[in-house]
Amino acid sequence: MLYNKTIKLKDGRECLLRNGTADDGAALLEEFNLTHEQTDFLLTYPDENTFTVEEEEKYLKEKTESDNEIEIIAIADGKLVGSAGIESLGSKDKVKHRADFGISIDEAYWGLGIGSALIAGCIECARKAGYTQLELQAVAENDKALNIYRKAGFVEYGRNPRGYNSRYTGYQEVVLMRLELS
Ligand SMILES: CC(C)(COP(=O)(O)OP(=O)(O)OC[C@H]1O[C@@H](n2cnc3c(N)ncnc32)[C@H](O)[C@@H]1OP(=O)(O)O)[C@@H](O)C(=O)NCCC(=O)NCCS
């Protein structure tokens, strides 16, 4: 899928949100490893990421050509500082109305409005792709994420007290959220 939008950040800087393409493979991999090092609220630790640059390029090429999946990247100060995407739960009739949402932003760029704008972009794309439900999971202590999800209209439908098992803090409760798109 394709997406292209320039937004003004809370501090006045500009940020380009666009679908990532094969050319962004190396930068996206770098951003993935950086953001997954900066927080313990995400699913994967950087050393668990097995993607190579070539695989990341292929992944982005497939997303660009897809008619129901996308990875939107955020470019500020000339570099890739965040990304968010929607992924189908599958093509079977019973689940093809559902997509999963995920997001990560470089800590140096938190609080500027990039997260909210990436969520809005993914919701727009999910609607365009024909999904009727967008879903996500968030660690219960991740107040900032839960806050922006609720503001975007997501509602909680359950909690898994042992959803994640952190290397550093043990079990993390995971909140399940969903957004009806039509
Ligand atoms: C969660 C994340 C995506 C938010 O992105 P962001 O660009 O910082 O978000 P925004 O700037 O658009 O909005 C942040 C909002 O949270 C609010 N906020 C900040 N700190 C907060 C806190 N501790 N508790 C509640 N709300 C908080 C801000 O006031 C702002 O709300 P506003 O727009 O009404 O002023 C980003 O911090 C991130 O990538 N975190 C690490 C990865 C992660 O947690 N991903 C989500 C996994 S489910």
mmCIF file with all atom_site columns, N, CA and C in Angstrom, residues 4-5 9 80 91 99 104 124 174-175:
data_model
loop_
_atom_site.group_PDB
_atom_site.id
_atom_site.type_symbol
_atom_site.label_atom_id
_atom_site.label_alt_id
_atom_site.label_comp_id
_atom_site.label_asym_id
_atom_site.label_entity_id
_atom_site.label_seq_id
_atom_site.pdbx_PDB_ins_code
_atom_site.Cartn_x
_atom_site.Cartn_y
_atom_site.Cartn_z
_atom_site.occupancy
_atom_site.B_iso_or_equiv
_atom_site.pdbx_formal_charge
_atom_site.auth_seq_id
_atom_site.auth_comp_id
_atom_site.auth_asym_id
_atom_site.auth_atom_id
_atom_site.pdbx_PDB_model_num
ATOM 1  N N  . ASN A 1 4   ? 1.489  8.833   1.901  1.00 0.00 ? 4   ASN A N  1
ATOM 2  C CA . ASN A 1 4   ? 2.424  9.964   1.863  1.00 0.00 ? 4   ASN A CA 1
ATOM 3  C C  . ASN A 1 4   ? 1.764  11.184  2.491  1.00 0.00 ? 4   ASN A C  1
ATOM 4  N N  . LYS A 1 5   ? 2.360  11.656  3.564  1.00 0.00 ? 5   LYS A N  1
ATOM 5  C CA . LYS A 1 5   ? 1.788  12.827  4.238  1.00 0.00 ? 5   LYS A CA 1
ATOM 6  C C  . LYS A 1 5   ? 2.884  13.548  5.022  1.00 0.00 ? 5   LYS A C  1
ATOM 7  N N  . LEU A 1 9   ? 5.443  18.831  13.466 1.00 0.00 ? 9   LEU A N  1
ATOM 8  C CA . LEU A 1 9   ? 5.585  18.308  14.815 1.00 0.00 ? 9   LEU A CA 1
ATOM 9  C C  . LEU A 1 9   ? 5.289  19.395  15.845 1.00 0.00 ? 9   LEU A C  1
ATOM 10 N N  . LEU A 1 80  ? 15.288 8.208   9.355  1.00 0.00 ? 80  LEU A N  1
ATOM 11 C CA . LEU A 1 80  ? 14.131 7.394   9.735  1.00 0.00 ? 80  LEU A CA 1
ATOM 12 C C  . LEU A 1 80  ? 14.080 7.319   11.264 1.00 0.00 ? 80  LEU A C  1
ATOM 13 N N  . SER A 1 91  ? -5.831 -14.813 5.309  1.00 0.00 ? 91  SER A N  1
ATOM 14 C CA . SER A 1 91  ? -6.790 -14.653 4.210  1.00 0.00 ? 91  SER A CA 1
ATOM 15 C C  . SER A 1 91  ? -8.029 -15.539 4.356  1.00 0.00 ? 91  SER A C  1
ATOM 16 N N  . ALA A 1 99  ? -6.861 -6.991  11.299 1.00 0.00 ? 99  ALA A N  1
ATOM 17 C CA . ALA A 1 99  ? -5.443 -6.664  11.094 1.00 0.00 ? 99  ALA A CA 1
ATOM 18 C C  . ALA A 1 99  ? -4.822 -6.286  12.436 1.00 0.00 ? 99  ALA A C  1
ATOM 19 N N  . SER A 1 104 ? 6.840  1.691   16.688 1.00 0.00 ? 104 SER A N  1
ATOM 20 C CA . SER A 1 104 ? 7.987  2.033   17.535 1.00 0.00 ? 104 SER A CA 1
ATOM 21 C C  . SER A 1 104 ? 8.643  3.300   16.994 1.00 0.00 ? 104 SER A C  1
ATOM 22 N N  . GLU A 1 124 ? -6.218 4.892   8.662  1.00 0.00 ? 124 GLU A N  1
ATOM 23 C CA . GLU A 1 124 ? -6.698 5.273   7.317  1.00 0.00 ? 124 GLU A CA 1
ATOM 24 C C  . GLU A 1 124 ? -6.429 4.144   6.318  1.00 0.00 ? 124 GLU A C  1
ATOM 25 N N  . VAL A 1 174 ? -0.375 -7.811  29.716 1.00 0.00 ? 174 VAL A N  1
ATOM 26 C CA . VAL A 1 174 ? -0.586 -7.282  28.367 1.00 0.00 ? 174 VAL A CA 1
ATOM 27 C C  . VAL A 1 174 ? -2.066 -6.949  28.169 1.00 0.00 ? 174 VAL A C  1
ATOM 28 N N  . VAL A 1 175 ? -2.308 -5.736  27.689 1.00 0.00 ? 175 VAL A N  1
ATOM 29 C CA . VAL A 1 175 ? -3.679 -5.265  27.445 1.00 0.00 ? 175 VAL A CA 1
ATOM 30 C C  . VAL A 1 175 ? -4.036 -5.509  25.981 1.00 0.00 ? 175 VAL A C  1
#
